[in-house]
Tab-separated table of C-alpha atoms and ligand atoms in Angstrom:
chain	number	residue	atom	x	y	z
J	1391	MET	CA	-37.077	13.181	7.051
J	1392	CYS	CA	-38.484	9.888	7.983
J	1393	GLY	CA	-37.981	7.975	11.523
J	1394	MET	CA	-36.863	4.472	10.001
J	1395	THR	CA	-33.384	4.038	9.184
J	1396	VAL	CA	-32.676	1.936	5.780
J	1397	VAL	CA	-29.973	-0.070	5.220
J	1398	LEU	CA	-27.593	0.282	2.005
J	1399	GLY	CA	-25.713	-2.535	0.047
J	1400	THR	CA	-22.911	-0.820	-1.891
J	1401	ASP	CA	-23.859	-1.838	-5.131
J	1402	PRO	CA	-24.110	1.269	-7.688
J	1403	ALA	CA	-27.697	1.904	-7.024
J	1404	SER	CA	-27.330	2.412	-3.660
J	1405	ILE	CA	-24.512	4.850	-3.933
J	1406	VAL	CA	-27.218	7.281	-6.364
J	1407	ARG	CA	-29.984	6.764	-3.566
J	1408	ALA	CA	-27.421	7.551	-1.007
J	1409	ALA	CA	-26.003	10.464	-3.085
J	1410	ALA	CA	-29.557	11.871	-3.740
J	1411	CYS	CA	-30.405	11.551	-0.228
J	1412	LEU	CA	-26.995	13.779	0.929
J	1413	ARG	CA	-27.497	16.066	-1.568
J	1414	GLN	CA	-31.160	17.124	-0.067
J	1415	GLY	CA	-30.129	17.177	3.009
J	1416	GLY	CA	-30.337	13.964	4.415
J	1417	LEU	CA	-28.247	12.090	7.093
J	1418	VAL	CA	-26.325	9.234	5.799
J	1419	ALA	CA	-23.673	6.959	7.331
J	1420	PHE	CA	-21.496	5.476	5.205
J	1421	PRO	CA	-17.661	3.722	6.031
J	1422	THR	CA	-14.673	5.232	5.132
J	1423	GLU	CA	-11.387	3.258	5.750
J	1424	THR	CA	-10.870	4.500	9.091
J	1425	VAL	CA	-14.259	4.462	10.449
J	1426	TYR	CA	-17.971	4.780	9.846
J	1427	GLY	CA	-19.016	8.702	9.226
J	1428	LEU	CA	-22.387	10.348	9.226
J	1429	GLY	CA	-22.290	12.218	6.170
J	1430	VAL	CA	-24.282	15.427	5.943
J	1431	HIS	CA	-24.257	18.447	2.814
J	1432	ALA	CA	-21.680	20.412	4.148
J	1433	MET	CA	-22.375	23.424	2.520
J	1434	ASP	CA	-26.285	22.895	4.030
J	1435	VAL	CA	-26.629	24.539	7.232
J	1436	THR	CA	-30.262	23.093	8.407
J	1437	ALA	CA	-28.608	19.653	7.652
J	1438	VAL	CA	-26.007	20.238	10.020
J	1439	HIS	CA	-27.943	21.150	12.556
J	1440	ARG	CA	-29.854	17.976	11.972
J	1441	LEU	CA	-26.756	16.138	12.451
J	1442	PHE	CA	-25.445	17.848	15.691
J	1443	ALA	CA	-28.739	16.861	17.013
J	1444	ALA	CA	-29.062	12.935	15.848
J	1445	LYS	CA	-25.172	12.759	17.425
J	1446	GLY	CA	-26.041	14.412	20.524
J	1447	ARG	CA	-22.665	16.594	19.574
J	1448	PRO	CA	-22.211	19.700	20.904
J	1449	ALA	CA	-22.071	22.491	18.746
J	1450	HIS	CA	-18.671	23.904	19.869
J	1451	ASP	CA	-17.072	20.478	18.107
J	1452	PRO	CA	-16.149	20.837	14.251
J	1453	LEU	CA	-16.499	18.427	12.015
J	1454	ILE	CA	-14.523	17.420	9.253
J	1455	VAL	CA	-15.107	18.225	5.850
J	1456	HIS	CA	-14.622	15.063	3.018
J	1457	VAL	CA	-13.817	15.457	-0.572
J	1458	SER	CA	-13.150	13.882	-3.582
J	1459	ASN	CA	-9.439	15.166	-4.063
J	1460	LEU	CA	-6.965	18.154	-3.849
J	1461	ASP	CA	-8.468	20.921	-5.761
J	1462	GLN	CA	-12.040	20.730	-4.149
J	1463	ALA	CA	-10.474	20.884	-0.507
J	1464	ALA	CA	-8.548	23.976	-1.743
J	1465	VAL	CA	-11.751	25.743	-2.371
J	1466	LEU	CA	-12.549	25.222	1.167
J	1467	THR	CA	-9.692	27.236	2.343
J	1468	THR	CA	-8.093	31.082	1.644
J	1469	GLY	CA	-4.354	29.033	2.628
J	1470	MET	CA	-2.822	25.983	1.104
J	1471	PRO	CA	0.103	26.144	2.084
J	1472	PRO	CA	3.345	24.360	-0.083
J	1473	VAL	CA	3.626	21.383	2.337
J	1474	ALA	CA	-0.133	20.613	1.946
J	1475	SER	CA	0.122	19.399	-1.314
J	1476	ALA	CA	3.196	17.789	-0.453
J	1477	LEU	CA	1.228	15.873	2.476
J	1478	ALA	CA	-1.935	15.249	-0.335
J	1479	ASN	CA	0.913	14.130	-2.590
J	1480	ALA	CA	2.180	11.401	0.123
J	1481	PHE	CA	-1.142	10.992	2.045
J	1482	TRP	CA	-4.467	11.412	0.187
J	1483	PRO	CA	-6.717	9.667	-0.155
J	1484	GLY	CA	-6.388	8.656	2.922
J	1485	PRO	CA	-6.061	8.825	7.366
J	1486	LEU	CA	-5.332	12.316	7.174
J	1487	THR	CA	-7.154	15.002	8.135
J	1488	MET	CA	-5.211	18.538	7.240
J	1489	VAL	CA	-7.068	21.769	9.419
J	1490	LEU	CA	-6.302	24.759	7.297
J	1491	PRO	CA	-7.688	28.386	6.938
J	1492	ARG	CA	-11.145	28.443	6.618
J	1493	HIS	CA	-13.153	29.847	3.185
J	1494	GLY	CA	-15.996	32.128	4.053
J	1495	ALA	CA	-18.215	29.412	1.890
J	1496	VAL	CA	-17.410	26.574	4.892
J	1497	PRO	CA	-20.523	27.569	7.010
J	1498	ARG	CA	-19.428	28.577	10.470
J	1499	GLU	CA	-21.993	25.634	11.848
J	1500	VAL	CA	-19.895	23.311	9.760
J	1501	THR	CA	-16.729	24.745	11.736
J	1502	ALA	CA	-17.596	24.976	15.193
J	1503	GLY	CA	-17.320	29.216	15.210
J	1504	LEU	CA	-13.673	28.452	14.201
J	1505	GLU	CA	-11.122	30.374	11.780
J	1506	THR	CA	-10.077	27.135	10.249
J	1507	VAL	CA	-11.502	23.844	8.648
J	1508	ALA	CA	-10.479	20.472	8.740
J	1509	VAL	CA	-10.501	18.311	5.278
J	1510	ARG	CA	-9.753	15.109	4.548
J	1511	VAL	CA	-10.246	12.952	1.189
J	1512	PRO	CA	-11.163	9.368	2.147
J	1513	ALA	CA	-9.467	6.282	0.503
J	1514	HIS	CA	-12.391	4.474	0.783
J	1515	PRO	CA	-14.112	2.877	-2.245
J	1516	VAL	CA	-17.758	3.401	-1.182
J	1517	ALA	CA	-16.537	6.708	0.358
J	1518	ARG	CA	-14.760	7.736	-2.705
J	1519	ALA	CA	-17.794	6.519	-4.469
J	1520	LEU	CA	-20.214	8.280	-2.455
J	1521	LEU	CA	-18.824	11.734	-2.590
J	1522	GLU	CA	-18.423	11.333	-6.747
J	1523	ALA	CA	-21.879	10.931	-7.153
J	1524	ALA	CA	-23.002	12.990	-4.863
J	1525	GLY	CA	-21.062	15.778	-5.981
J	1526	ILE	CA	-20.769	17.937	-3.225
J	1527	PRO	CA	-18.532	18.196	-0.211
J	1528	ILE	CA	-19.950	16.006	2.497
J	1529	ALA	CA	-19.066	17.185	6.423
J	1530	ALA	CA	-18.749	13.892	8.399
J	1531	PRO	CA	-18.062	12.973	11.971
J	1532	SER	CA	-17.532	9.826	13.102
J	1533	ALA	CA	-21.259	8.026	13.071
J	1534	ASN	CA	-21.499	7.099	16.752
J	1535	LEU	CA	-23.659	8.848	19.538
J	1536	PHE	CA	-21.571	12.090	21.435
J	1537	SER	CA	-18.909	9.767	23.594
J	1538	ARG	CA	-19.333	6.568	22.651
J	1539	PRO	CA	-16.477	5.073	20.945
J	1540	SER	CA	-16.790	5.190	17.389
J	1541	PRO	CA	-18.362	2.450	14.777
J	1542	THR	CA	-16.370	0.266	12.623
J	1543	THR	CA	-19.458	-1.669	11.533
J	1544	ALA	CA	-22.999	-0.581	10.085
J	1545	ALA	CA	-23.762	-3.188	13.153
J	1546	HIS	CA	-22.195	-0.685	15.866
J	1547	VAL	CA	-23.575	2.823	13.482
J	1548	LEU	CA	-27.091	1.087	13.746
J	1549	GLU	CA	-26.366	0.235	17.803
J	1550	ASP	CA	-26.263	4.526	18.090
J	1551	LEU	CA	-28.580	5.635	15.709
J	1552	ARG	CA	-30.988	3.564	14.123
J	1553	GLY	CA	-34.193	5.653	14.061
J	1554	ARG	CA	-32.226	9.313	14.124
J	1555	ILE	CA	-30.746	9.066	10.667
J	1556	ASP	CA	-31.617	8.405	7.049
J	1557	MET	CA	-29.405	5.788	5.876
J	1558	VAL	CA	-26.678	3.586	6.738
J	1559	ILE	CA	-24.429	2.038	4.024
J	1560	ASP	CA	-23.314	-1.649	5.252
J	1561	GLY	CA	-19.433	-1.648	3.535
J	1562	GLY	CA	-18.218	-4.029	5.941
J	1563	PRO	CA	-15.834	-3.742	8.789
J	1564	THR	CA	-13.210	-0.439	8.232
J	1565	SER	CA	-10.279	-1.699	7.537
J	1566	VAL	CA	-7.789	1.030	9.736
J	1567	GLY	CA	-10.267	0.896	12.677
J	1568	VAL	CA	-8.906	4.165	14.525
J	1569	GLU	CA	-9.871	8.078	13.391
J	1570	SER	CA	-7.983	9.631	11.017
J	1571	THR	CA	-4.925	12.059	11.919
J	1572	VAL	CA	-5.686	15.251	12.576
J	1573	LEU	CA	-2.991	17.498	11.950
J	1574	ASP	CA	-3.087	21.735	12.351
J	1575	LEU	CA	-1.506	23.571	9.480
J	1576	THR	CA	-2.463	26.802	10.646
J	1577	SER	CA	0.425	26.774	13.651
J	1578	THR	CA	3.719	27.170	13.488
J	1579	PRO	CA	4.926	24.976	13.286
J	1580	PRO	CA	2.336	22.375	12.518
J	1581	ARG	CA	0.623	20.031	15.323
J	1582	VAL	CA	-1.094	17.022	15.679
J	1583	LEU	CA	-4.280	17.736	17.133
J	1584	ARG	CA	-5.451	13.851	17.445
J	1585	PRO	CA	-2.880	10.493	16.302
J	1586	GLY	CA	-4.694	8.939	13.816
J	1587	GLY	CA	-4.448	6.136	10.953
J	1588	VAL	CA	-1.390	8.444	9.385
J	1589	SER	CA	1.700	7.671	11.961
J	1590	VAL	CA	3.607	10.885	13.229
J	1591	GLU	CA	6.869	9.035	12.136
J	1592	ARG	CA	5.849	9.375	8.479
J	1593	LEU	CA	4.343	12.750	8.825
J	1594	ARG	CA	7.875	13.672	10.375
J	1595	ALA	CA	9.518	12.665	6.742
J	1596	LEU	CA	7.836	15.867	5.292
J	1597	LEU	CA	7.263	18.217	8.810
J	1598	PRO	CA	10.400	17.523	10.824
J	1599	HIS	CA	9.306	20.450	13.462
J	1600	LEU	CA	5.807	18.847	13.740
J	1601	GLU	CA	4.954	18.831	17.520
J	1602	ILE	CA	2.204	16.671	19.233
J	1603	PHE	CA	-0.636	18.435	21.071
J	1604	GLY	CA	-0.562	16.061	24.394
J	1605	ALA	CA	-2.599	15.543	27.154
J	1606	SER	CA	1.014	17.639	29.133
J	1607	VAL	CA	-0.343	20.829	27.094
J	1608	ALA	CA	-2.121	23.562	29.290
J	1609	SER	CA	-5.653	22.944	29.634
J	1610	GLY	CA	-6.643	26.316	28.151
J	1611	GLU	CA	-5.786	25.203	24.905
J	1612	ALA	CA	-7.918	22.449	24.771
J	1613	ALA	CA	-10.600	24.667	22.349
J	1614	ARG	CA	-7.891	23.892	19.937
J	1615	SER	CA	-9.669	21.311	18.597
J	1616	PRO	CA	-12.690	20.899	20.771
J	1617	GLY	CA	-13.114	16.723	19.966
J	1618	LEU	CA	-9.973	16.708	21.958
J	1619	LEU	CA	-11.882	16.315	25.288
J	1620	SER	CA	-9.830	13.834	27.805
J	1621	GLN	CA	-12.585	11.493	28.422
J	1622	HIS	CA	-14.140	10.242	24.806
J	1623	TYR	CA	-14.884	7.723	22.505
J	1624	SER	CA	-16.024	5.528	25.938
J	1625	PRO	CA	-17.875	2.681	26.961
J	1626	ARG	CA	-20.570	2.983	29.050
J	1627	THR	CA	-19.035	0.824	31.906
J	1628	PRO	CA	-16.513	2.563	33.583
J	1629	MET	CA	-13.495	1.287	32.614
J	1630	ALA	CA	-10.039	1.171	34.394
J	1631	LEU	CA	-7.259	1.925	32.468
J	1632	TYR	CA	-3.354	0.134	33.901
J	1633	SER	CA	-0.181	1.067	32.287
J	1634	GLY	CA	3.543	1.201	34.096
J	1635	THR	CA	6.048	-1.935	33.890
J	1636	PRO	CA	4.479	-5.404	33.123
J	1637	ASP	CA	5.086	-7.266	36.105
J	1638	ALA	CA	3.922	-4.437	38.449
J	1639	THR	CA	0.538	-3.685	36.140
J	1640	ARG	CA	0.225	-7.069	35.769
J	1641	LEU	CA	0.002	-8.123	39.680
J	1642	ALA	CA	-1.740	-4.745	40.347
J	1643	ILE	CA	-4.457	-5.931	37.557
J	1644	VAL	CA	-5.053	-9.332	39.508
J	1645	ARG	CA	-5.593	-8.213	42.843
J	1646	ARG	CA	-7.537	-5.118	41.461
J	1647	ILE	CA	-10.248	-8.261	39.937
J	1648	HIS	CA	-9.718	-10.284	43.820
J	1649	GLN	CA	-10.580	-6.528	45.070
J	1650	ALA	CA	-13.324	-6.132	43.169
J	1651	THR	CA	-15.512	-9.353	42.650
J	1652	ALA	CA	-14.944	-9.599	46.655
J	1653	ASP	CA	-16.742	-6.327	46.331
J	1654	GLY	CA	-20.216	-8.135	44.576
J	1655	LEU	CA	-18.872	-6.193	41.471
J	1656	THR	CA	-18.735	-7.755	37.973
J	1657	VAL	CA	-15.485	-7.141	36.092
J	1658	GLY	CA	-14.246	-7.743	32.522
J	1659	LEU	CA	-10.690	-7.613	30.986
J	1660	LEU	CA	-9.369	-6.139	27.759
J	1661	ALA	CA	-5.733	-6.758	26.740
J	1662	THR	CA	-3.662	-7.642	24.135
J	1663	ARG	CA	-3.062	-11.655	23.128
J	1664	GLU	CA	0.802	-11.039	25.016
J	1665	GLN	CA	-0.680	-9.582	28.069
J	1666	ILE	CA	-3.495	-12.117	28.443
J	1667	ALA	CA	-0.941	-14.714	28.189
J	1668	ALA	CA	0.907	-13.674	30.574
J	1669	LEU	CA	-1.396	-12.535	33.067
J	1670	GLY	CA	-2.517	-16.340	33.236
J	1671	PRO	CA	-5.919	-18.348	33.536
J	1672	LEU	CA	-8.832	-15.644	35.390
J	1673	SER	CA	-11.631	-15.880	36.147
J	1674	VAL	CA	-13.537	-13.034	34.566
J	1675	PRO	CA	-14.440	-12.543	30.506
J	1676	VAL	CA	-11.488	-11.405	28.654
J	1677	VAL	CA	-11.391	-9.761	25.271
J	1678	ASP	CA	-8.436	-9.855	23.650
J	1679	LEU	CA	-7.627	-7.219	21.376
J	1680	GLY	CA	-5.330	-9.062	19.415
J	1681	SER	CA	-1.128	-9.344	19.496
J	1682	GLU	CA	1.426	-6.970	20.178
J	1683	GLN	CA	3.491	-7.805	16.415
J	1684	ASP	CA	0.332	-6.524	14.724
J	1685	ALA	CA	-0.620	-3.265	15.199
J	1686	ASP	CA	-2.851	-2.822	12.690
J	1687	ALA	CA	-4.857	-5.679	13.802
J	1688	VAL	CA	-5.213	-4.386	17.121
J	1689	ALA	CA	-5.798	-0.842	15.752
J	1690	ARG	CA	-8.960	-2.390	13.443
J	1691	ARG	CA	-10.538	-4.288	16.219
J	1692	LEU	CA	-10.390	-2.025	19.465
J	1693	TYR	CA	-13.480	0.039	19.314
J	1694	ALA	CA	-15.239	-3.411	18.361
J	1695	ALA	CA	-13.268	-5.240	20.914
J	1696	ILE	CA	-14.622	-2.277	23.993
J	1697	ARG	CA	-18.089	-2.384	22.838
J	1698	GLU	CA	-18.320	-5.984	23.218
J	1699	LEU	CA	-17.495	-5.556	26.998
J	1700	ASP	CA	-19.628	-2.999	27.153
J	1701	ALA	CA	-22.556	-4.903	25.735
J	1702	ALA	CA	-21.738	-7.757	28.679
J	1703	ASN	CA	-22.642	-5.168	31.147
J	1704	LEU	CA	-20.308	-5.731	34.173
J	1705	ASP	CA	-19.509	-3.053	36.682
J	1706	LEU	CA	-16.009	-2.056	35.613
J	1707	ILE	CA	-13.389	-3.007	32.941
J	1708	LEU	CA	-9.872	-3.279	32.867
J	1709	ALA	CA	-7.508	-2.571	30.908
J	1710	GLN	CA	-3.952	-2.489	30.113
J	1711	GLN	CA	-2.225	-0.463	28.080
J	1712	VAL	CA	-0.336	-1.306	25.090
J	1713	ALA	CA	3.582	-1.591	25.662
J	1714	HIS	CA	4.288	0.116	22.255
J	1715	THR	CA	4.183	3.649	21.484
J	1716	GLN	CA	5.408	3.820	17.806
J	1717	GLY	CA	3.490	3.863	14.488
J	1718	LEU	CA	-0.203	3.291	14.786
J	1719	TRP	CA	0.699	2.323	18.838
J	1720	GLN	CA	0.242	5.678	19.304
J	1721	ALA	CA	-3.251	6.668	18.008
J	1722	VAL	CA	-3.908	2.839	19.860
J	1723	ALA	CA	-2.063	4.198	23.482
J	1724	ASP	CA	-4.256	7.936	23.117
J	1725	ARG	CA	-7.793	5.513	22.522
J	1726	LEU	CA	-7.558	3.384	24.914
J	1727	THR	CA	-6.415	6.772	27.428
J	1728	ARG	CA	-9.444	8.419	26.553
J	1729	ALA	CA	-11.758	5.611	27.020
J	1730	ALA	CA	-10.437	5.177	30.078
J	1731	THR	CA	-12.517	6.940	33.281
J	1732	GLU	CA	-9.772	5.853	35.448
J	1733	ARG	CA	-6.074	5.787	34.758
J	1734	VAL	CA	-3.979	4.069	36.860
J	1735	ALA	CA	0.218	4.592	36.751
J	1736	ILE	CA	1.787	1.525	38.519
J	1737	PRO	CA	5.263	3.008	39.513
J	1738	ASP	CA	8.424	1.146	39.134
J	1739	PRO	CA	8.934	-1.397	41.841
M	1419	LIG	O1	-11.024	9.679	10.944
M	1419	LIG	C1	-11.752	10.344	10.797
M	1419	LIG	O2	-11.412	11.373	10.892
M	1419	LIG	C2	-13.317	10.116	11.020
M	1419	LIG	C3	-13.778	9.679	9.098
M	1419	LIG	C4	-15.582	9.954	9.347
M	1419	LIG	O3	-13.424	10.935	8.579
M	1419	LIG	N1	-14.089	11.514	11.408
M	1419	LIG	C5	-13.870	11.485	12.143
M	1419	LIG	O4	-14.830	12.754	12.845
M	1419	LIG	O5	-13.434	10.871	13.324
M	1419	LIG	P1	-15.267	13.002	14.668
M	1419	LIG	O6	-15.753	14.176	14.288
M	1419	LIG	O7	-15.765	12.152	15.011
M	1419	LIG	O8	-13.593	13.897	14.564
M	1419	LIG	C6	-13.155	15.206	14.229
M	1419	LIG	C7	-11.967	15.580	15.087
M	1419	LIG	C8	-12.329	16.229	16.130
M	1419	LIG	O9	-11.587	16.005	17.114
M	1419	LIG	C9	-12.790	17.869	16.068
M	1419	LIG	O10	-12.149	18.128	17.142
M	1419	LIG	C10	-11.336	17.978	15.077
M	1419	LIG	O11	-11.358	16.609	14.074
M	1419	LIG	N2	-11.738	18.911	14.113
M	1419	LIG	C11	-12.814	19.710	13.618
M	1419	LIG	N3	-12.223	20.593	12.769
M	1419	LIG	C12	-11.235	20.665	13.440
M	1419	LIG	C13	-10.597	22.443	13.385
M	1419	LIG	N4	-10.966	22.904	12.178
M	1419	LIG	N5	-9.899	22.990	14.359
M	1419	LIG	C14	-9.389	21.652	14.614
M	1419	LIG	N6	-10.131	20.153	14.710
M	1419	LIG	C15	-10.663	20.508	14.656
M	1420	LIG	MG1	-15.826	10.894	17.054
């Protein structure tokens, strides 16, 4: 393949070109409603190897296979539990990934040797058009270098992967902004392995016994979803995440800014609009995540905000954990926790 990355629009001719490239084993980044994915032909083992190499992704981290509909998902698994069709009816196309028993036709390279396969029907019109035109299942991780924040624009993709992939389709910023919810239907009860675009509350309507695979789970279980490395989605700049009661947390952040600045370090702050307002004027760069009234907007902006602060080449990023835990906030809080290299829990005064 070529050493140049072609940037395509979303016109029909571009979709046809990208689909042909995928069918021939090429690497094509494309928008989904969550984040940009880096697609390859899921049944082409050579292409899958190239994908892992381009991302610098360890081979033990399995990929999500994207398909057009439930029938195509069924072909990839040996067993679709009845609840899977109910979930598909409720949430597909959309930001839900289901982990199901792997069919022998799915290469082990895709599932990182696991006997399960992750499948999703994306909702983004460009992703859907590409799947239709290609007529193949597309394996696609987020289109970032391994352990970098996920890309929500084509520019983010190019920042990480220019020259390493064949094409990127520029469909503008993604609308959800955090990745799909990964739901394991092969365990009893079913478990959320990664909170994401479909909230746990919405899943519970269909899966009352749903469990959440949290940081509290014994570390030996981490291999269940190898992508759930505790540190992931990170900026290059060290990031300290502060959580706790708002007043005490603010005080601790202000102290840390003063201390770090006195030590000659450059510091930046990442927080919600309300948190920033409560902190008052600061003498360091501040990036606003959006309002606590609007989880959708914060999720949409999260990765771009992290990349923006990272690009300032500071010595340290301080972030304040979001106050809410419901709905999309759970995914936002999860990604902030994983992006952090240092977690500071401020005890109640
Ligand atoms: O929204 C998304 O899910 C995006 C877009 C492009 O679809 N994709 C994405 O892929 O975030 P990736 O590769 O960055 O994350 C996939 C996650 C990882 O945590 C991986 O470990 C998990 O899904 N996963 C994949 N296959 C699995 C399996 N068979 N069992 C358990 N976890 C699996
Ligand atoms: Mg990823």
